[in-house]
Amino acid sequence: MFDQAQLKELSTRDKDKKFNFELPFYIGNSQGVCRRDILIQWVIEQSQQFKHSIKTLELAVIYIDTYLNFFNIRPQYLELLGISAYSIASKFNETEAIGQMKLLNNLGKRLYDDQEYEEMEVQLLQCLEFQLNHITPSDYLIAMGVSLNESISSLIMFILMDFEIYKHSQIVLAFAIFNFQEDHINIFSEKVKSLTSLINYKITKAQNQFNSDKTENDETKGIEQNKDTKKTLQKRKESKNKDTKKKIFKRKEQKNKGTKKKYTKKKSQKNQNNYNE
């Protein structure tokens, strides 16, 4: 089923993941989400503007995790780390590499100056010891004969931004992805089966949350539409009442004018008759 020779060759070149789980960036909040995951999610969002391979994104994540375990970084520089890591990965892995992406704030001003970008890239290269080529889950999947289609790429992206899943070795992640897609549950170890179940649980949970948020948004929109409808009807009613009042007032005013004219005319005729007498 698999290209055993290629899998073995990849395994010998693969590097062990080394994480310091006590670092604040890897400690989850009440919902189990850590700052590292939020950063990776942001990098994935930024990468969507380019038509790069999933391998570039995988490399960028390796560079980020290596840096986080090598240097202390202040939170305000996390985006600088993320965009610099992706820039280096694209230069290494893509035939048409992008230049350094400059981040802007809401006012259109630069978040970091050129020197800060240069220093971050130098620090990244140093902590990586200038070794930019790493084995990733997609490499193993190709050796397994798996096509890196949109579905597989989306699954890899989901795993990259969930540290609870991603902390496992690259080959175990690849086997779990293969097992999740193909459901060949009998040929894998208990570790792979357990990780496959975790992936399935996390994806189901994310889908349920998405559907719940969508339903809530739809209900909110419905309420807002009802409010708008009520406001429109109220305005129409008020406008109609104003028009009705204006018409009644106008008629009354015209009637009063007519009555005054008749009264004045009668009075004038009466006075004239008195004079004639």
Coordinates of N, CA and C in Angstrom, one line a residue, residues 89-267:
A89 N 9.8 30.7 4.6 CA 9.3 29.4 4.1 C 9.0 29.5 2.6
S90 N 8.4 30.6 2.2 CA 8.0 30.8 0.8 C 9.3 30.9 -0.1
K91 N 10.3 31.6 0.4 CA 11.5 31.8 -0.3 C 12.2 30.5 -0.5
F92 N 12.1 29.6 0.5 CA 12.8 28.3 0.4 C 12.0 27.3 -0.5
N93 N 10.7 27.3 -0.4 CA 9.9 26.2 -0.9 C 9.2 26.6 -2.2
E94 N 9.0 27.9 -2.5 CA 8.2 28.2 -3.7 C 9.1 28.7 -4.8
T95 N 8.7 28.4 -6.1 CA 9.5 28.8 -7.2 C 9.4 30.3 -7.4
E96 N 8.2 30.9 -7.1 CA 8.0 32.3 -7.2 C 7.8 32.8 -5.7
A97 N 8.9 33.1 -5.1 CA 8.8 33.5 -3.7 C 8.2 35.0 -3.6
I98 N 7.6 35.2 -2.5 CA 7.1 36.6 -2.2 C 8.2 37.4 -1.5
G99 N 8.1 38.7 -1.6 CA 9.0 39.6 -0.8 C 8.5 39.6 0.6
Q100 N 9.2 40.3 1.4 CA 8.8 40.5 2.8 C 7.5 41.2 2.9
M101 N 6.5 40.6 3.5 CA 5.2 41.3 3.6 C 5.2 42.3 4.8
K102 N 4.8 43.5 4.5 CA 4.8 44.5 5.5 C 3.4 44.6 6.1
L103 N 3.4 44.5 7.4 CA 2.1 44.6 8.1 C 1.7 46.0 8.5
L104 N 0.4 46.3 8.3 CA -0.1 47.7 8.5 C -1.1 47.6 9.6
N105 N -1.3 48.7 10.4 CA -2.3 48.8 11.4 C -3.6 49.3 10.7
N106 N -4.6 49.6 11.5 CA -5.9 50.1 11.0 C -5.9 51.4 10.3
L107 N -4.8 52.2 10.6 CA -4.7 53.5 10.0 C -3.8 53.5 8.8
G108 N -3.3 52.3 8.4 CA -2.5 52.1 7.2 C -1.0 52.4 7.5
K109 N -0.6 52.5 8.7 CA 0.8 52.7 9.1 C 1.5 51.4 9.4
R110 N 2.8 51.3 9.2 CA 3.5 50.1 9.4 C 3.6 49.8 10.9
L111 N 3.4 48.5 11.1 CA 3.5 48.0 12.5 C 5.0 47.8 13.0
Y112 N 5.8 47.5 12.0 CA 7.2 47.3 12.3 C 8.1 48.0 11.2
D113 N 9.3 48.4 11.6 CA 10.2 49.0 10.6 C 11.0 48.0 9.9
D114 N 11.8 48.4 8.9 CA 12.6 47.4 8.1 C 13.6 46.7 9.0
Q115 N 14.2 47.4 9.9 CA 15.3 46.8 10.7 C 14.7 45.7 11.6
E116 N 13.5 45.8 12.1 CA 12.8 44.8 12.9 C 12.5 43.5 12.0
Y117 N 12.1 43.7 10.8 CA 11.9 42.6 9.9 C 13.3 41.8 9.7
E118 N 14.3 42.6 9.4 CA 15.6 42.0 9.1 C 16.1 41.2 10.4
E119 N 16.0 41.8 11.5 CA 16.5 41.2 12.8 C 15.7 39.9 13.1
M120 N 14.4 39.9 12.8 CA 13.6 38.7 13.1 C 14.0 37.6 12.1
E121 N 14.2 37.9 10.9 CA 14.7 36.9 9.9 C 16.0 36.3 10.3
V122 N 16.9 37.1 10.8 CA 18.3 36.7 11.2 C 18.1 35.7 12.4
Q123 N 17.3 36.1 13.4 CA 17.1 35.3 14.6 C 16.4 34.0 14.2
L124 N 15.5 34.0 13.3 CA 14.9 32.7 12.9 C 15.9 31.8 12.2
L125 N 16.7 32.3 11.3 CA 17.7 31.5 10.7 C 18.7 30.9 11.7
Q126 N 19.1 31.7 12.7 CA 20.0 31.3 13.7 C 19.4 30.2 14.6
C127 N 18.2 30.3 15.0 CA 17.6 29.2 15.9 C 17.3 28.0 15.0
L128 N 17.2 28.1 13.7 CA 17.0 27.0 12.9 C 18.3 26.4 12.4
E129 N 19.4 27.1 12.8 CA 20.8 26.7 12.4 C 20.9 26.6 10.9
F130 N 20.1 27.5 10.2 CA 20.1 27.6 8.8 C 19.6 26.3 8.1
Q131 N 18.9 25.4 8.8 CA 18.4 24.2 8.2 C 16.9 24.5 8.0
L132 N 16.6 24.7 6.7 CA 15.2 25.1 6.4 C 14.4 24.0 5.8
N133 N 15.0 22.9 5.4 CA 14.3 21.7 4.8 C 13.9 20.8 5.9
H134 N 12.6 20.6 6.2 CA 12.2 19.7 7.3 C 11.1 18.8 6.7
I135 N 11.0 17.6 7.2 CA 10.0 16.6 6.8 C 8.7 17.0 7.5
T136 N 7.6 17.0 6.7 CA 6.3 17.4 7.2 C 5.3 16.3 6.9
P137 N 4.1 16.4 7.5 CA 3.1 15.3 7.2 C 2.8 15.2 5.7
S138 N 2.8 16.3 5.0 CA 2.5 16.1 3.5 C 3.5 15.3 2.8
D139 N 4.8 15.3 3.3 CA 5.8 14.5 2.6 C 5.5 13.0 2.8
Y140 N 5.1 12.6 4.0 CA 4.7 11.3 4.3 C 3.5 10.9 3.5
L141 N 2.5 11.8 3.5 CA 1.3 11.5 2.7 C 1.5 11.2 1.3
I142 N 2.4 11.9 0.7 CA 2.8 11.7 -0.7 C 3.4 10.3 -0.9
A143 N 4.2 9.9 0.1 CA 4.8 8.6 0.0 C 3.8 7.5 0.2
M144 N 2.6 7.9 0.8 CA 1.5 6.9 1.0 C 0.6 6.9 -0.2
G145 N 0.9 7.7 -1.2 CA 0.1 7.7 -2.4 C -1.1 8.6 -2.2
V146 N -1.1 9.5 -1.3 CA -2.3 10.4 -1.0 C -2.1 11.7 -1.8
S147 N -3.2 12.0 -2.5 CA -3.2 13.3 -3.3 C -3.5 14.5 -2.4
L148 N -2.6 15.5 -2.4 CA -2.8 16.6 -1.5 C -3.8 17.6 -2.1
N149 N -5.1 17.1 -2.1 CA -6.2 17.9 -2.7 C -6.6 18.9 -1.6
E150 N -7.7 19.6 -2.0 CA -8.2 20.7 -1.1 C -8.6 20.1 0.3
S151 N -9.3 19.0 0.2 CA -9.8 18.4 1.5 C -8.6 18.0 2.4
I152 N -7.6 17.4 1.9 CA -6.4 17.0 2.7 C -5.7 18.2 3.2
S153 N -5.5 19.2 2.3 CA -4.8 20.5 2.7 C -5.6 21.2 3.8
S154 N -6.9 21.2 3.8 CA -7.7 21.8 4.8 C -7.6 21.1 6.1
L155 N -7.5 19.7 6.1 CA -7.3 18.9 7.3 C -6.0 19.2 7.9
I156 N -4.9 19.3 7.1 CA -3.6 19.6 7.6 C -3.6 21.0 8.2
M157 N -4.2 22.0 7.6 CA -4.3 23.3 8.2 C -5.0 23.3 9.6
F158 N -6.1 22.5 9.7 CA -6.8 22.3 10.9 C -5.9 21.8 12.0
I159 N -5.1 20.8 11.7 CA -4.1 20.2 12.6 C -3.0 21.2 13.0
L160 N -2.5 21.9 12.0 CA -1.4 22.9 12.3 C -1.8 23.9 13.4
M161 N -3.1 24.3 13.5 CA -3.5 25.3 14.4 C -4.1 24.7 15.7
D162 N -3.9 23.4 15.9 CA -4.4 22.8 17.2 C -3.2 22.1 17.8
F163 N -2.6 22.7 18.8 CA -1.4 22.2 19.3 C -1.6 20.8 20.0
E164 N -2.7 20.6 20.6 CA -3.0 19.3 21.2 C -2.9 18.2 20.2
I165 N -3.2 18.4 19.0 CA -3.0 17.4 17.9 C -1.6 17.5 17.3
Y166 N -1.2 18.7 17.0 CA 0.1 18.9 16.3 C 1.3 18.5 17.1
K167 N 1.3 18.4 18.4 CA 2.5 18.0 19.2 C 3.0 16.6 18.9
H168 N 2.2 15.8 18.2 CA 2.7 14.5 17.9 C 3.7 14.5 16.7
S169 N 4.4 13.4 16.5 CA 5.4 13.4 15.5 C 4.8 13.5 14.1
Q170 N 5.6 14.0 13.1 CA 5.1 14.2 11.8 C 4.5 12.9 11.2
I171 N 5.2 11.8 11.4 CA 4.7 10.5 10.7 C 3.4 10.0 11.4
V172 N 3.3 10.2 12.7 CA 2.1 9.8 13.4 C 0.9 10.7 12.9
L173 N 1.2 12.0 12.7 CA 0.1 12.9 12.2 C -0.3 12.4 10.8
A174 N 0.7 12.1 9.9 CA 0.4 11.6 8.6 C -0.5 10.3 8.6
F175 N -0.1 9.4 9.4 CA -0.9 8.1 9.5 C -2.3 8.4 10.0
A176 N -2.4 9.4 11.0 CA -3.8 9.7 11.5 C -4.6 10.4 10.4
I177 N -4.0 11.2 9.6 CA -4.7 11.9 8.5 C -5.2 10.9 7.5
F178 N -4.3 10.0 7.2 CA -4.6 8.9 6.2 C -5.8 8.0 6.8
N179 N -5.7 7.7 8.1 CA -6.7 6.9 8.7 C -8.0 7.6 8.8
F180 N -8.0 8.9 9.1 CA -9.2 9.7 9.1 C -9.9 9.7 7.8
Q181 N -9.1 9.9 6.7 CA -9.7 10.0 5.4 C -10.2 8.6 4.8
E182 N -9.4 7.6 5.1 CA -9.7 6.3 4.4 C -10.3 5.3 5.4
D183 N -10.2 5.5 6.7 CA -10.8 4.7 7.7 C -10.2 3.2 7.6
H184 N -8.9 3.1 7.5 CA -8.2 1.8 7.5 C -7.8 1.5 9.0
I185 N -8.8 1.4 9.9 CA -8.5 1.4 11.3 C -7.7 0.2 11.8
N186 N -7.8 -0.9 11.1 CA -7.1 -2.1 11.5 C -5.6 -2.2 11.3
I187 N -5.1 -1.3 10.5 CA -3.7 -1.5 10.1 C -2.8 -0.6 11.0
F188 N -3.3 0.3 11.8 CA -2.5 1.2 12.6 C -2.5 0.9 14.1
S189 N -1.5 1.5 14.7 CA -1.3 1.3 16.2 C -2.4 2.0 17.0
E190 N -2.4 1.7 18.2 CA -3.4 2.3 19.1 C -3.2 3.8 19.2
K191 N -1.9 4.3 19.1 CA -1.6 5.7 19.2 C -2.2 6.4 18.0
V192 N -2.1 5.8 16.8 CA -2.6 6.4 15.6 C -4.1 6.5 15.7
K193 N -4.7 5.3 16.2 CA -6.2 5.3 16.3 C -6.7 6.3 17.3
S194 N -6.0 6.5 18.4 CA -6.4 7.5 19.4 C -6.3 8.9 18.9
L195 N -5.3 9.2 18.1 CA -5.1 10.5 17.5 C -6.2 10.7 16.5
T196 N -6.5 9.7 15.7 CA -7.6 9.8 14.7 C -8.9 10.2 15.3
S197 N -9.2 9.5 16.5 CA -10.4 9.8 17.2 C -10.4 11.2 17.7
L198 N -9.2 11.7 18.2 CA -9.1 13.1 18.7 C -9.4 14.1 17.5
I199 N -8.8 13.8 16.4 CA -9.1 14.7 15.2 C -10.5 14.7 14.9
N200 N -11.2 13.5 14.8 CA -12.6 13.5 14.5 C -13.4 14.2 15.5
Y201 N -13.1 14.1 16.8 CA -13.8 14.8 17.9 C -13.6 16.3 17.7
K202 N -12.4 16.8 17.5 CA -12.2 18.2 17.4 C -12.9 18.8 16.1
I203 N -12.9 18.1 15.0 CA -13.5 18.6 13.8 C -15.1 18.6 14.0
T204 N -15.6 17.6 14.6 CA -17.0 17.6 14.9 C -17.4 18.7 15.9
K205 N -16.6 19.0 16.9 CA -16.8 20.0 17.8 C -16.8 21.4 17.1
A206 N -15.8 21.6 16.2 CA -15.7 22.8 15.5 C -16.9 23.0 14.5
Q207 N -17.3 22.0 13.9 CA -18.5 22.1 13.0 C -19.8 22.4 13.8
N208 N -19.9 21.8 14.9 CA -21.1 22.1 15.8 C -21.1 23.5 16.3
Q209 N -19.9 24.0 16.6 CA -19.8 25.4 17.1 C -20.1 26.4 15.9
F210 N -19.6 26.0 14.7 CA -19.9 26.8 13.5 C -21.4 26.9 13.2
N211 N -22.0 25.7 13.3 CA -23.5 25.7 13.0 C -24.3 26.4 14.1
S212 N -23.8 26.3 15.4 CA -24.4 27.0 16.5 C -24.3 28.6 16.3
D213 N -23.1 29.0 15.9 CA -22.9 30.4 15.7 C -23.7 30.9 14.5
K214 N -23.8 30.1 13.4 CA -24.6 30.5 12.3 C -26.0 30.6 12.6
T215 N -26.5 29.6 13.4 CA -28.0 29.7 13.8 C -28.2 31.0 14.7
E216 N -27.3 31.2 15.6 CA -27.4 32.4 16.4 C -27.4 33.7 15.6
N217 N -26.5 33.7 14.6 CA -26.4 34.9 13.7 C -27.7 35.1 12.9
D218 N -28.2 33.9 12.4 CA -29.5 34.0 11.6 C -30.6 34.5 12.5
E219 N -30.7 34.0 13.7 CA -31.7 34.5 14.7 C -31.6 35.9 15.0
T220 N -30.3 36.4 15.2 CA -30.1 37.8 15.5 C -30.5 38.7 14.3
K221 N -30.2 38.2 13.1 CA -30.5 38.9 11.9 C -32.1 39.0 11.8
G222 N -32.7 37.8 12.1 CA -34.2 37.8 12.1 C -34.8 38.8 13.0
I223 N -34.3 38.9 14.2 CA -34.7 39.8 15.2 C -34.5 41.2 14.8
E224 N -33.3 41.5 14.2 CA -33.0 42.8 13.7 C -33.9 43.2 12.5
Q225 N -34.2 42.2 11.7 CA -35.1 42.5 10.5 C -36.5 42.8 11.0
N226 N -37.0 42.0 12.1 CA -38.3 42.3 12.7 C -38.3 43.7 13.3
K227 N -37.2 44.1 14.0 CA -37.2 45.4 14.5 C -37.3 46.5 13.4
D228 N -36.5 46.2 12.3 CA -36.5 47.2 11.2 C -37.9 47.3 10.6
T229 N -38.6 46.1 10.5 CA -40.0 46.0 9.9 C -40.9 46.8 10.8
K230 N -40.8 46.6 12.1 CA -41.7 47.4 13.1 C -41.4 48.9 13.0
K231 N -40.1 49.2 12.9 CA -39.8 50.6 12.8 C -40.4 51.2 11.5
T232 N -40.3 50.5 10.4 CA -40.8 50.9 9.1 C -42.3 51.1 9.2
L233 N -43.0 50.1 9.8 CA -44.5 50.2 10.0 C -44.9 51.4 10.9
Q234 N -44.1 51.6 12.0 CA -44.3 52.6 12.9 C -44.2 54.0 12.2
K235 N -43.1 54.1 11.4 CA -42.9 55.4 10.6 C -44.0 55.6 9.7
R236 N -44.5 54.6 9.0 CA -45.6 54.7 8.0 C -46.8 55.2 8.7
K237 N -47.1 54.5 9.9 CA -48.3 54.9 10.7 C -48.2 56.3 11.2
E238 N -47.0 56.7 11.7 CA -46.8 58.1 12.1 C -47.0 59.1 11.0
S239 N -46.4 58.7 9.8 CA -46.5 59.6 8.7 C -48.0 59.7 8.2
K240 N -48.7 58.5 8.2 CA -50.1 58.5 7.9 C -51.0 59.4 8.8
N241 N -50.7 59.3 10.1 CA -51.4 60.0 11.1 C -51.1 61.5 10.9
K242 N -49.8 61.9 10.6 CA -49.5 63.3 10.4 C -50.3 63.8 9.2
D243 N -50.3 63.0 8.1 CA -51.0 63.4 6.9 C -52.5 63.6 7.2
T244 N -53.1 62.6 8.0 CA -54.5 62.7 8.3 C -54.8 64.0 9.1
K245 N -53.9 64.2 10.1 CA -54.1 65.4 10.9 C -54.0 66.7 10.1
K246 N -53.1 66.7 9.1 CA -52.9 67.9 8.3 C -54.1 68.1 7.5
K247 N -54.7 67.0 6.9 CA -55.9 67.1 6.1 C -57.1 67.6 6.9
I248 N -57.3 67.0 8.1 CA -58.3 67.5 9.0 C -58.2 68.9 9.4
F249 N -56.9 69.3 9.7 CA -56.7 70.7 10.1 C -56.9 71.7 8.9
K250 N -56.6 71.2 7.7 CA -56.7 72.0 6.5 C -58.2 72.2 6.2
R251 N -59.0 71.1 6.3 CA -60.4 71.1 6.1 C -61.1 72.1 7.1
K252 N -60.7 71.9 8.4 CA -61.2 72.8 9.4 C -60.9 74.2 9.2
E253 N -59.7 74.5 8.7 CA -59.2 75.8 8.5 C -60.0 76.4 7.3
Q254 N -60.2 75.6 6.3 CA -61.0 76.0 5.1 C -62.5 76.3 5.5
K255 N -63.0 75.4 6.3 CA -64.4 75.6 6.8 C -64.5 76.9 7.6
N256 N -63.6 77.1 8.5 CA -63.6 78.3 9.3 C -63.5 79.6 8.5
K257 N -62.7 79.5 7.4 CA -62.5 80.6 6.5 C -63.8 80.9 5.8
G258 N -64.5 79.8 5.4 CA -65.8 79.9 4.6 C -66.9 80.5 5.6
T259 N -66.9 80.0 6.8 CA -67.9 80.5 7.8 C -67.6 82.0 8.0
K260 N -66.4 82.4 8.2 CA -66.0 83.8 8.4 C -66.5 84.7 7.3
K261 N -66.2 84.1 6.0 CA -66.6 84.9 4.8 C -68.1 85.1 4.8
K262 N -68.9 84.0 5.0 CA -70.4 84.1 5.0 C -70.8 85.1 6.1
Y263 N -70.3 85.0 7.3 CA -70.6 85.9 8.4 C -70.3 87.3 8.1
T264 N -69.2 87.6 7.5 CA -68.7 88.9 7.1 C -69.7 89.5 6.1
K265 N -70.0 88.6 5.1 CA -70.9 89.1 4.0 C -72.3 89.4 4.5
K266 N -72.8 88.6 5.4 CA -74.1 88.8 5.9 C -74.1 90.1 6.8
K267 N -73.1 90.3 7.5 CA -73.0 91.5 8.4 C -72.9 92.7 7.5

